[in-house]
Tab-separated table of C-alpha atoms in Angstrom:
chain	number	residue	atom	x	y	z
A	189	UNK	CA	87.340	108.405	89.006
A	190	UNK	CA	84.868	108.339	92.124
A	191	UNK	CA	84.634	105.310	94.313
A	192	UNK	CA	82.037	105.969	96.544
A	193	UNK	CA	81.779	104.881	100.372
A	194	UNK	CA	78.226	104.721	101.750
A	195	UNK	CA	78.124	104.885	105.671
A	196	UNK	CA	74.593	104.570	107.033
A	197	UNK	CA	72.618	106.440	104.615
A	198	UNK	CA	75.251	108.653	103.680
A	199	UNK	CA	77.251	108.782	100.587
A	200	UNK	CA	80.919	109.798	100.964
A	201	UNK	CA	82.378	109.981	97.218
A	202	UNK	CA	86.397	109.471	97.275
A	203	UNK	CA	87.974	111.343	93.893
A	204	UNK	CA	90.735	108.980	92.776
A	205	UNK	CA	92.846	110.234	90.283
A	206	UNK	CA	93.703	107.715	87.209
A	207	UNK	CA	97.225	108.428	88.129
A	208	UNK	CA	97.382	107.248	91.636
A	209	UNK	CA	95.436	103.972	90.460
A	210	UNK	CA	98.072	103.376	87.692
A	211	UNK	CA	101.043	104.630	89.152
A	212	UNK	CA	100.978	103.189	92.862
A	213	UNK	CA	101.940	99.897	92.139
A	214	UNK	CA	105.102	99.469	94.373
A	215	UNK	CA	102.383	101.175	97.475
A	216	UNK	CA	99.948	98.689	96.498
A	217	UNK	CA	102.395	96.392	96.381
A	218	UNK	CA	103.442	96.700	100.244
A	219	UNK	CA	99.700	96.686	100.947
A	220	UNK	CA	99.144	93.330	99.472
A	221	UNK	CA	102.705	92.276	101.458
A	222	UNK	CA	100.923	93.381	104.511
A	223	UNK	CA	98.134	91.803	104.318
A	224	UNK	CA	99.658	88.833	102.911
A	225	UNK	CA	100.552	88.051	106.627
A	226	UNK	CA	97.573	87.591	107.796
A	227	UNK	CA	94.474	90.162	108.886
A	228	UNK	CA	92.673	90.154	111.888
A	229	UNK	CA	88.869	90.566	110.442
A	230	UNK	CA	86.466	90.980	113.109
A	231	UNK	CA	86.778	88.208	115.459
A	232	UNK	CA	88.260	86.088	112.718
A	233	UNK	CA	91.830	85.757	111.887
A	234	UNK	CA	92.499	85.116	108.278
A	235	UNK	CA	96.195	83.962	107.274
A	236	UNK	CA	95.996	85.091	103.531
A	237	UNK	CA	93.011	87.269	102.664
A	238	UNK	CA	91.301	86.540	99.195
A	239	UNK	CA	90.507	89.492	97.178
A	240	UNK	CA	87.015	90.626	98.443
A	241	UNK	CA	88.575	90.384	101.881
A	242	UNK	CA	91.610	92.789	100.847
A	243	UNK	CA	88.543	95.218	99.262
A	244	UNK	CA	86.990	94.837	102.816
A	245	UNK	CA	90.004	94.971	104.348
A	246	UNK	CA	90.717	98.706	102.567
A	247	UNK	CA	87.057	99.816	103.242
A	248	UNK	CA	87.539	99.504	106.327
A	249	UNK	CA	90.568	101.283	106.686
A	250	UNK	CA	88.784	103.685	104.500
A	251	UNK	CA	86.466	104.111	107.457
A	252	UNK	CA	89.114	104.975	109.506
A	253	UNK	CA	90.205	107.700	106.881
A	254	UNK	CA	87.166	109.283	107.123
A	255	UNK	CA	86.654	109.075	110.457
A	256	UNK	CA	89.722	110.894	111.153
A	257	UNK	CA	89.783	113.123	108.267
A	258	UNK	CA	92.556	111.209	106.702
A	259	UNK	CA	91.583	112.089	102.755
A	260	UNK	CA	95.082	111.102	101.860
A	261	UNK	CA	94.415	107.301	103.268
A	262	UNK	CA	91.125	107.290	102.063
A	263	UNK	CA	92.142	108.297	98.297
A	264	UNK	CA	94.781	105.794	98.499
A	265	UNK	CA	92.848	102.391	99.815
A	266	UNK	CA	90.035	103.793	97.006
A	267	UNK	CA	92.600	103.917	94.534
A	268	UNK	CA	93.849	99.952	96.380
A	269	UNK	CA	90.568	98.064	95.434
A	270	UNK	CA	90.161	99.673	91.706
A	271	UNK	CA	93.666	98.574	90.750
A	272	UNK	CA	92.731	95.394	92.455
A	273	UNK	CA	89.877	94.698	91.663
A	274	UNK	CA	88.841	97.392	88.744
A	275	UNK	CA	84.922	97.080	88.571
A	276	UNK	CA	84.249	97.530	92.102
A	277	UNK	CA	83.433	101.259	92.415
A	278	UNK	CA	80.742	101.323	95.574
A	279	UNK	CA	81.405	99.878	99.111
A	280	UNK	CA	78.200	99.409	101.943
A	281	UNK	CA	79.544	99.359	105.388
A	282	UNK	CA	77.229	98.151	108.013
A	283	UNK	CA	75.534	99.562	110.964
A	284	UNK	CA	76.582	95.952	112.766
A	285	UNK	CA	80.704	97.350	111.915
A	286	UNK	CA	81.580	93.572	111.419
A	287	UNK	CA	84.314	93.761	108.438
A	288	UNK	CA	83.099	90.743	107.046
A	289	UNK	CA	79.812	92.524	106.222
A	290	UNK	CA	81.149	94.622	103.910
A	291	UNK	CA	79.054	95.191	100.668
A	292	UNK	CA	81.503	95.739	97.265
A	293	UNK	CA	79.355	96.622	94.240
A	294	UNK	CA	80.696	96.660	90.524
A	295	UNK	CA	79.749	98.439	88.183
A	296	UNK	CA	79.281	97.688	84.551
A	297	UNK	CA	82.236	99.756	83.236
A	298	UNK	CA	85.379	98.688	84.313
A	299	UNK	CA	88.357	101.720	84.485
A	300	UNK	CA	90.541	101.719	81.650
A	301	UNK	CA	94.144	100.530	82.075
């Protein structure tokens, strides 16, 4: 499956591999534990991000992945938000880099499970 990043104009397609979505569960798992501490988002603290923020959360981190040529991490916080949340298949990032300006997109075909 490709989730695909867009950064400025460019699209950065992530191959995810129906295996990694289906069997990461105990990694996703201690992602969601993480986060369910609390995320620093910008300027804004949030004590237990909802779902869209997790997504946004993983973009970001996705950013990161890319930015350092991390395809592992990248793969892996792609393969996070379509177990999580299995129609979103496209993330925007903004030119402003504020986290909470993250665009998720669906599609109309969710990934089979």
């Amino acid at each position: 499956m490709i989730f695909t990043l867009y950064i400025d104009e460019n699209a950065i397609p992530v191959n995810v591999p129906d295996e990694l979505v289906q069997g990461a569960d105990e990694v996703f798992k201690k992602i969601d534990a993480d986060m369910d501490r609390g995320w620093q988002m910008g300027r804004q603290w949030v004590d237990n991000p909802e779902l869209e923020q997790r997504c946004q959360i993983a973009v970001e981190k996705m950013v990161t992945a890319y930015d350092t040529n991390n395809q592992k991490l990248a793969m892996m916080m792609a393969g996070y938000i379509m177990a999580r949340a299995p129609l979103i298949r496209i993330a925007r990032v903004p030119t402003n880099g504020e986290i909470q300006d993250i665009e998720l997109l669906m599609t109309e075909n969710p990934m089979p499970m």
